[in-house]
Amino acid sequence: MSANLSALFYLVSGILFILALRGLSSPETSRQGNYFGIAGMVISIIVTFLSVGNFGPGLIYVLIFLIIGGSIGAFIAFRIPMTAMPELVAGFHSLVGLAAVFVAISAFLKPEAFGLGFVDQIKLASLIEMSLGAAIGAITFSGSIIAFLKLKGIMSGAPITFKGQHLINLFLGLTIIFLIYFLCRSQSSNLFWSIILISFILGVLLIIPIGGADMPVVISMLNSYSGWAAAGIGFTLENTALIITGALVGSSGAILSYIMCKGMNRSFFNVILGGWGATDQTSSSKSKEQKPVKNGNADDAAFLMKNASSVIIVPGYGMAVAQAQHALREMVDSLKKNGVKVSYAIHPVAGRMPGHMNVLLAEANVPYDEVFELEEINNDFANCDVAYVIGANDVTNPVAKSDPQSPIYGMPVLDVEKSKSVLFVKRSLSPGYAGIDNDLFYRDNTLMLFADAKKMTEEIVKSL
């Protein structure tokens, strides 16, 4: 395939990726966006193969591993539950970063195969690009592995901090920059391997101080890192599709992280530098053993909601764990038949990744016009008869507004406590992912429904 024709198809692929990103920005068009993305990737892969020209034995191995990798990815995608989606995303980000590292290593060891010059005589621009791609890719890989371990529960979700942590991160970051500079002058392989090794270490140190409640933004930021790593390698390989795709992923991930930080009243730069959430402060709220709670059952909940004029549903990670979205939709349909107005309130970081709750509700065919973001519905809680909180915890915790010592202080939360009655479905009084107690459990207008979210919701449907 000629260079001009390849460039044309890569341009078409890039346009499809842009359309895919635009489609994924809204639940109504997300399925169409996925189709555009798939089409763009298929075109990119086919054009890349046709551009090789020489179909030697090596290309057979590439095809074999492409089929193996694609099969594994498809198997995982079909089998993975929605509750495990955040750690799956973190795991996939790590693979993107590792791929960037491997390509950079290949280009450095065999530059002539990529048209970058010869060993010890690599083009300066290519050397800078592959060094940056390798460094960002290594940070993405090790950082994503830590995020995966935290989300999976293999590693504690609490911030891991030590004295002088930020200075060490700064020192390592500056060291990587200096090593890249000296690598460009000497092209020493020892410097190249040192850049990769230090980047792996920096990725770990950037993510371990991040608290569990802040993980959704971390996933978004790692997504951005993986995109920039891919873009850097795209420049090295002079691959237009890889440059466009990497730039789109990198910029969209960064923008999403910024939007989430703004919505949570956090510092965007602290997220990038890995310093966010790394405090030793603990909530000054009293222990839950010292406070009484009101217990209720499905009949109590059904009575309150059936006699309400408006109900706001607040879904959270507990709903995802119990896979209660379909039972919830059935409950809402029953309430609507009784003339009750029902809305859904979604916090930007409900669940463990951006859009987690939206995907679950869409899976249950919940109408999009009934789902509202925090800033759209927060004022409605004051006029709401019943708030039905199903598995959400930190995003409804009032201490975020009242306790300066709380690790979630300053984060905008849903004003659930302003509702006339609050029905809180939870297995126990255990703290949320941020590791702090929720004062909402002990409010006079709160009725705790201790049970599996799906089972409790199904019992409420029967009572209705």
Coordinates of C-alpha atoms in Angstrom, one line a residue:
M1 CA 0.0 0.0 0.0
S2 CA 1.4 3.4 -1.0
A3 CA 2.3 6.0 1.7
N4 CA -0.4 8.4 0.5
L5 CA -3.1 5.8 0.6
S6 CA -2.0 4.7 4.1
A7 CA -2.1 8.3 5.3
L8 CA -5.7 8.6 3.9
F9 CA -6.9 5.5 5.7
Y10 CA -5.2 6.6 8.9
L11 CA -7.0 9.9 8.6
V12 CA -10.3 8.1 8.2
S13 CA -9.4 6.0 11.3
G14 CA -8.6 9.2 13.2
I15 CA -11.9 10.7 12.3
L16 CA -13.7 7.6 13.5
F17 CA -11.8 7.7 16.8
I18 CA -12.9 11.3 17.3
L19 CA -16.5 10.4 16.5
A20 CA -16.2 7.5 19.0
L21 CA -15.0 9.9 21.7
R22 CA -17.9 12.2 20.9
G23 CA -20.4 9.3 21.1
L24 CA -19.0 8.1 24.4
S25 CA -19.6 11.5 26.0
S26 CA -23.3 10.7 26.3
P27 CA -25.2 7.5 27.4
E28 CA -27.6 7.9 24.5
T29 CA -24.9 7.7 21.9
S30 CA -22.3 5.5 23.7
R31 CA -23.2 2.3 21.8
Q32 CA -22.8 4.1 18.5
G33 CA -19.5 5.6 19.8
N34 CA -18.2 2.1 20.5
Y35 CA -19.0 1.0 17.0
F36 CA -17.1 4.0 15.6
G37 CA -14.1 3.1 17.8
I38 CA -14.2 -0.5 16.7
A39 CA -14.3 0.5 13.0
G40 CA -11.4 2.9 13.4
M41 CA -9.2 0.3 15.2
V42 CA -10.0 -2.4 12.5
I43 CA -9.0 0.0 9.7
S44 CA -5.8 1.0 11.6
I45 CA -4.8 -2.7 12.1
I46 CA -5.5 -3.6 8.5
V47 CA -3.6 -0.6 7.1
T48 CA -0.7 -1.2 9.3
F49 CA -0.4 -4.8 8.1
L50 CA -0.7 -3.8 4.4
S51 CA 1.9 -1.1 4.9
V52 CA 4.5 -3.6 6.0
G53 CA 5.0 -4.8 2.4
N54 CA 7.2 -7.8 3.2
F55 CA 5.0 -10.6 4.6
G56 CA 7.8 -12.6 6.1
P57 CA 7.7 -15.3 8.8
G58 CA 7.8 -12.6 11.5
L59 CA 4.4 -11.3 10.4
I60 CA 3.0 -14.7 11.0
Y61 CA 4.1 -14.6 14.6
V62 CA 2.5 -11.1 14.9
L63 CA -0.8 -12.5 13.6
I64 CA -0.6 -15.5 16.0
F65 CA -0.1 -13.3 19.0
L66 CA -2.8 -10.8 17.8
I67 CA -5.3 -13.7 17.7
I68 CA -4.2 -15.0 21.1
G69 CA -4.3 -11.5 22.7
G70 CA -7.6 -10.7 21.1
S71 CA -9.1 -14.0 22.3
I72 CA -8.0 -13.4 25.8
G73 CA -9.3 -9.9 25.8
A74 CA -12.7 -11.0 24.4
F75 CA -12.9 -13.8 27.0
I76 CA -12.2 -11.4 29.9
A77 CA -14.7 -8.8 28.5
F78 CA -17.5 -11.4 28.3
R79 CA -16.8 -12.9 31.8
I80 CA -15.9 -9.9 33.8
P81 CA -18.7 -8.6 36.2
M82 CA -19.5 -4.9 36.3
T83 CA -18.2 -4.8 39.9
A84 CA -14.7 -5.7 38.7
M85 CA -14.7 -3.2 35.8
P86 CA -12.6 -0.6 37.6
E87 CA -9.7 -3.0 38.3
L88 CA -10.0 -4.4 34.8
V89 CA -9.6 -0.9 33.4
A90 CA -6.6 -0.4 35.6
G91 CA -5.1 -3.7 34.4
F92 CA -5.6 -2.8 30.8
H93 CA -4.0 0.6 31.3
S94 CA -0.9 -1.2 32.7
L95 CA -0.7 -3.3 29.5
V96 CA -0.8 -0.1 27.3
G97 CA 2.0 1.3 29.4
L98 CA 4.0 -1.9 29.2
A99 CA 3.5 -2.1 25.4
A100 CA 4.9 1.4 25.1
V101 CA 8.0 0.4 27.0
F102 CA 8.5 -2.7 24.9
V103 CA 8.2 -0.8 21.6
A104 CA 10.7 1.8 22.9
I105 CA 13.1 -0.9 23.9
S106 CA 12.8 -2.5 20.4
A107 CA 13.3 0.9 18.7
F108 CA 16.4 1.6 20.9
L109 CA 18.0 -1.8 20.3
K110 CA 17.1 -2.1 16.6
P111 CA 16.7 1.5 15.3
E112 CA 17.5 0.5 11.7
A113 CA 14.4 -1.6 11.7
F114 CA 12.3 1.5 12.3
G115 CA 14.2 3.8 10.1
L116 CA 15.5 5.8 13.1
G117 CA 19.2 5.4 12.2
F118 CA 21.7 2.9 13.7
V119 CA 22.8 1.9 17.2
D120 CA 24.6 4.8 18.9
Q121 CA 23.5 7.0 16.0
I122 CA 19.8 7.3 16.6
K123 CA 18.1 10.5 15.4
L124 CA 17.9 13.0 18.2
A125 CA 14.1 13.6 17.9
S126 CA 13.4 9.9 17.8
L127 CA 15.6 9.4 20.9
I128 CA 13.7 12.0 22.8
E129 CA 10.3 10.5 21.7
M130 CA 11.2 6.9 22.6
S131 CA 12.7 8.0 26.0
L132 CA 9.6 10.0 27.0
G133 CA 7.3 7.2 25.7
A134 CA 9.3 4.6 27.7
A135 CA 9.3 6.7 30.9
I136 CA 5.6 7.6 30.8
G137 CA 4.7 4.0 29.8
A138 CA 6.7 2.6 32.7
I139 CA 5.1 5.0 35.2
T140 CA 1.7 4.0 33.7
F141 CA 2.4 0.3 34.1
S142 CA 3.6 0.3 37.7
G143 CA 1.1 2.9 38.8
S144 CA -1.8 0.9 37.2
I145 CA -0.6 -2.3 38.9
I146 CA -0.8 -0.5 42.3
A147 CA -4.3 0.8 41.4
F148 CA -5.3 -2.7 40.4
L149 CA -4.1 -4.2 43.7
K150 CA -5.9 -1.5 45.7
L151 CA -9.1 -1.9 43.8
K152 CA -9.0 -5.7 44.0
G153 CA -8.4 -5.6 47.7
I154 CA -5.1 -7.4 47.5
M155 CA -3.4 -4.2 48.8
S156 CA -4.9 -1.8 51.4
G157 CA -6.9 1.0 49.9
A158 CA -5.6 3.4 52.6
P159 CA -2.9 6.0 51.7
I160 CA 0.7 4.7 52.2
T161 CA 2.8 7.6 53.2
F162 CA 6.3 8.2 54.7
K163 CA 8.4 11.2 55.5
G164 CA 10.0 13.0 52.6
Q165 CA 7.8 11.2 50.1
H166 CA 7.1 14.2 47.8
L167 CA 10.7 15.2 47.8
I168 CA 11.7 11.7 46.7
N169 CA 9.1 11.8 43.9
L170 CA 10.4 15.2 42.8
F171 CA 14.0 14.0 42.9
L172 CA 13.1 10.9 40.8
G173 CA 11.2 13.0 38.3
L174 CA 14.1 15.4 37.8
T175 CA 16.5 12.5 37.6
I176 CA 14.5 11.0 34.7
I177 CA 14.7 14.4 32.9
F178 CA 18.4 14.7 33.4
L179 CA 19.0 11.1 32.3
I180 CA 17.0 11.7 29.1
Y181 CA 19.2 14.7 28.4
F182 CA 22.5 12.8 28.9
L183 CA 21.1 9.9 26.9
C184 CA 20.5 12.2 24.0
R185 CA 24.2 13.2 24.2
S186 CA 25.8 9.8 24.8
Q187 CA 23.1 7.3 23.7
S188 CA 24.4 5.0 26.4
S189 CA 22.2 1.9 26.9
N190 CA 22.9 2.0 30.7
L191 CA 21.2 5.4 30.8
F192 CA 18.2 4.1 28.8
W193 CA 17.7 1.1 31.1
S194 CA 18.1 3.4 34.2
I195 CA 15.3 5.7 32.8
I196 CA 12.9 2.8 32.6
L197 CA 13.8 1.4 36.0
I198 CA 13.4 4.7 37.8
S199 CA 10.1 5.3 36.0
F200 CA 8.8 2.0 37.3
I201 CA 9.7 3.0 40.8
L202 CA 8.2 6.5 40.4
G203 CA 4.9 5.0 39.2
V204 CA 4.6 3.0 42.4
L205 CA 5.5 6.0 44.6
L206 CA 3.0 8.2 42.8
I207 CA 0.0 6.0 43.4
I208 CA 0.6 4.4 46.9
P209 CA -0.3 7.7 48.7
I210 CA -3.7 7.9 47.0
G211 CA -6.6 7.1 49.2
G212 CA -9.4 4.7 48.2
A213 CA -12.0 7.4 47.8
D214 CA -9.9 9.1 45.2
M215 CA -9.3 6.1 43.0
P216 CA -11.8 7.0 40.3
V217 CA -9.8 10.1 39.5
V218 CA -6.6 8.1 39.6
I219 CA -8.0 5.6 37.0
S220 CA -8.9 8.6 34.8
M221 CA -5.4 10.0 35.2
L222 CA -3.7 6.7 34.5
N223 CA -5.8 6.5 31.3
S224 CA -4.4 9.9 30.3
Y225 CA -0.8 8.7 31.0
S226 CA -1.3 5.6 28.8
G227 CA -2.5 7.8 26.0
W228 CA 0.5 10.1 26.1
A229 CA 2.8 7.1 26.2
A230 CA 1.1 5.7 23.1
A231 CA 1.4 9.1 21.4
G232 CA 5.1 9.3 22.2
I233 CA 5.7 5.9 20.7
G234 CA 3.5 6.9 17.7
F235 CA 5.9 9.8 16.9
T236 CA 8.8 7.3 17.2
L237 CA 7.2 4.9 14.7
E238 CA 5.9 7.8 12.6
N239 CA 2.4 6.1 12.8
T240 CA -0.3 8.7 12.4
A241 CA -3.1 6.5 13.8
L242 CA -1.2 5.9 17.0
I243 CA -0.4 9.6 17.4
I244 CA -4.0 10.6 17.0
T245 CA -5.3 7.8 19.2
G246 CA -2.8 8.5 21.9
A247 CA -3.4 12.2 21.9
L248 CA -7.2 11.7 22.1
V249 CA -6.9 9.3 25.0
G250 CA -4.3 11.4 26.8
S251 CA -6.2 14.7 26.4
S252 CA -9.7 13.3 27.1
G253 CA -8.3 11.5 30.2
A254 CA -6.7 14.7 31.5
I255 CA -9.9 16.7 30.8
L256 CA -12.0 14.1 32.6
S257 CA -9.6 14.1 35.6
Y258 CA -9.8 17.9 35.7
I259 CA -13.6 17.9 35.6
M260 CA -13.7 15.3 38.4
C261 CA -11.2 17.2 40.5
K262 CA -13.2 20.4 40.1
G263 CA -16.4 18.5 41.1
M264 CA -14.7 17.1 44.2
N265 CA -13.0 20.4 45.2
R266 CA -9.5 18.8 44.8
S267 CA -6.3 20.0 43.2
F268 CA -5.6 18.7 39.7
F269 CA -1.9 19.2 40.1
N270 CA -1.8 17.2 43.3
V271 CA -3.4 14.3 41.5
I272 CA -0.7 14.4 38.8
L273 CA 2.1 14.6 41.4
G274 CA 0.7 11.8 43.5
G275 CA 0.3 13.9 46.6
W276 CA -3.5 14.0 46.8
G277 CA -5.2 12.0 49.6
A278 CA -1.9 11.5 51.4
T279 CA -2.8 12.7 54.9
D280 CA -2.7 11.2 58.3
Q281 CA -5.8 13.0 59.3
T282 CA -8.8 11.0 60.5
S283 CA -12.4 12.0 61.0
S284 CA -13.2 13.4 64.4
S285 CA -16.7 11.9 64.3
K286 CA -17.6 9.6 67.1
S287 CA -17.4 5.8 66.9
K288 CA -20.4 4.1 65.6
E289 CA -20.7 1.9 68.7
Q290 CA -21.6 5.0 70.7
K291 CA -24.5 6.0 68.5
P292 CA -27.9 4.4 68.1
V293 CA -29.4 3.6 64.7
K294 CA -32.9 3.0 63.6
N295 CA -33.5 -0.4 62.0
G296 CA -36.2 -1.0 59.4
N297 CA -37.4 -3.7 57.1
A298 CA -38.9 -4.0 53.6
D299 CA -42.5 -3.3 54.8
D300 CA -41.4 0.0 56.5
A301 CA -39.6 1.1 53.3
A302 CA -42.5 0.2 51.1
F303 CA -44.9 2.1 53.3
L304 CA -42.8 5.3 53.3
M305 CA -42.1 5.3 49.5
K306 CA -45.7 4.3 48.5
N307 CA -47.0 7.3 50.5
A308 CA -44.4 9.7 49.2
S309 CA -44.9 12.2 46.4
S310 CA -41.2 12.1 45.4
V311 CA -38.4 9.6 45.8
I312 CA -34.8 10.1 44.9
I313 CA -32.6 7.0 44.3
V314 CA -28.9 7.3 45.2
P315 CA -27.0 4.3 43.7
G316 CA -23.5 3.3 44.8
Y317 CA -20.9 0.6 44.7
G318 CA -23.1 -1.6 46.9
M319 CA -25.7 -1.7 44.2
A320 CA -23.0 -2.9 41.7
V321 CA -21.8 -5.6 44.1
A322 CA -25.3 -7.0 44.6
Q323 CA -26.2 -6.5 40.9
A324 CA -29.4 -4.8 42.2
Q325 CA -30.0 -2.5 39.2
H326 CA -32.7 -4.7 37.6
A327 CA -34.6 -5.1 41.0
L328 CA -34.3 -1.4 41.5
R329 CA -35.8 -0.7 38.1
E330 CA -38.7 -3.0 39.0
M331 CA -39.2 -1.1 42.3
V332 CA -39.2 2.2 40.5
D333 CA -41.8 1.0 38.0
S334 CA -44.1 -0.1 40.9
L335 CA -43.7 3.4 42.5
K336 CA -44.6 5.1 39.3
K337 CA -47.8 3.1 39.1
N338 CA -48.7 4.6 42.4
G339 CA -48.1 8.1 41.2
V340 CA -44.7 8.6 42.9
K341 CA -42.2 10.8 41.1
V342 CA -38.8 9.1 41.0
S343 CA -35.4 10.4 40.0
Y344 CA -31.8 9.1 40.2
A345 CA -29.0 11.1 41.7
I346 CA -25.5 10.2 40.5
H347 CA -22.3 11.5 42.2
P348 CA -19.3 12.0 39.9
V349 CA -17.3 9.3 41.7
A350 CA -20.1 6.9 42.8
G351 CA -18.7 3.4 42.3
R352 CA -15.0 3.0 41.5
M353 CA -14.7 4.6 38.1
P354 CA -16.3 7.5 36.2
G355 CA -19.7 6.5 34.8
H356 CA -19.9 3.3 36.8
M357 CA -23.5 3.9 38.0
N358 CA -24.6 5.3 34.6
V359 CA -23.6 2.0 32.9
L360 CA -25.4 -0.1 35.4
L361 CA -28.6 1.9 35.2
A362 CA -28.4 1.8 31.4
E363 CA -28.1 -1.9 31.6
A364 CA -31.4 -2.0 33.4
N365 CA -33.0 0.3 30.8
V366 CA -33.5 3.2 33.1
P367 CA -34.6 6.3 31.1
Y368 CA -31.8 8.7 30.7
D369 CA -34.0 11.7 31.5
E370 CA -34.6 10.3 35.0
V371 CA -30.8 10.3 35.8
F372 CA -29.3 13.5 37.1
E373 CA -25.8 14.5 38.1
L374 CA -25.0 16.0 41.5
E375 CA -25.2 19.7 40.6
E376 CA -28.5 19.1 38.8
I377 CA -30.4 17.4 41.6
N378 CA -28.7 18.3 44.9
N379 CA -31.1 21.2 45.6
D380 CA -34.1 18.8 45.2
F381 CA -33.3 16.7 48.3
A382 CA -34.7 19.5 50.5
N383 CA -38.1 19.0 48.9
C384 CA -37.8 15.2 48.6
D385 CA -40.0 12.9 50.8
V386 CA -37.8 9.8 50.6
A387 CA -34.2 9.3 49.6
Y388 CA -33.4 5.6 48.8
V389 CA -29.6 5.2 49.2
I390 CA -28.6 1.8 47.8
G391 CA -25.0 1.0 48.5
A392 CA -23.6 4.6 48.3
N393 CA -21.5 5.6 51.3
D394 CA -18.7 8.2 51.1
V395 CA -20.6 10.3 48.5
T396 CA -23.5 10.9 51.0
N397 CA -21.4 11.5 54.1
P398 CA -22.2 14.9 55.7
V399 CA -18.8 15.1 57.4
A400 CA -17.4 16.2 54.1
K401 CA -19.1 19.5 54.8
S402 CA -18.6 19.8 58.5
D403 CA -15.4 18.0 59.7
P404 CA -12.1 19.7 58.6
Q405 CA -10.2 16.6 59.9
S406 CA -12.0 14.2 57.6
P407 CA -10.0 12.9 54.6
I408 CA -13.0 13.7 52.4
Y409 CA -13.5 17.2 53.7
G410 CA -14.3 19.7 51.0
M411 CA -15.6 17.0 48.6
P412 CA -19.1 17.9 47.3
V413 CA -21.5 15.2 48.5
L414 CA -25.2 14.5 47.8
D415 CA -27.3 16.4 50.3
V416 CA -29.3 13.2 51.2
E417 CA -29.7 14.2 54.9
K418 CA -32.0 17.1 53.8
S419 CA -34.7 14.7 52.7
K420 CA -37.7 14.1 55.0
S421 CA -36.8 10.4 55.3
V422 CA -33.7 8.5 54.3
L423 CA -33.7 4.8 53.6
F424 CA -30.1 3.5 53.7
V425 CA -29.6 0.0 52.3
K426 CA -26.3 -1.5 53.6
R427 CA -25.0 -4.8 54.8
S428 CA -23.6 -3.3 58.0
L429 CA -22.3 -0.1 59.6
S430 CA -18.8 -0.7 58.1
P431 CA -17.1 2.4 56.7
G432 CA -16.9 3.1 53.0
Y433 CA -13.9 3.0 50.7
A434 CA -12.5 6.1 52.3
G435 CA -12.3 4.2 55.6
I436 CA -14.4 6.6 57.7
D437 CA -17.8 6.4 59.4
N438 CA -20.9 7.9 57.8
D439 CA -22.8 10.3 60.1
L440 CA -25.9 9.9 58.0
F441 CA -26.4 6.4 59.5
Y442 CA -27.3 8.0 62.9
R443 CA -29.5 10.9 61.8
D444 CA -33.1 11.0 63.2
N445 CA -34.6 10.9 59.7
T446 CA -32.5 7.8 58.6
L447 CA -33.8 4.3 58.6
M448 CA -31.2 1.6 58.1
L449 CA -32.1 -1.4 56.0
F450 CA -29.4 -4.0 56.8
A451 CA -29.4 -6.5 54.0
D452 CA -28.0 -7.4 50.6
A453 CA -29.1 -4.6 48.2
K454 CA -30.7 -6.8 45.7
K455 CA -32.5 -9.0 48.2
M456 CA -33.9 -5.9 50.1
T457 CA -35.0 -4.2 47.0
E458 CA -36.8 -7.4 45.8
E459 CA -38.6 -7.6 49.2
I460 CA -39.7 -4.0 48.9
V461 CA -41.1 -4.8 45.5
K462 CA -43.2 -7.6 47.0
S463 CA -44.4 -5.3 49.8
L464 CA -45.4 -2.7 47.2

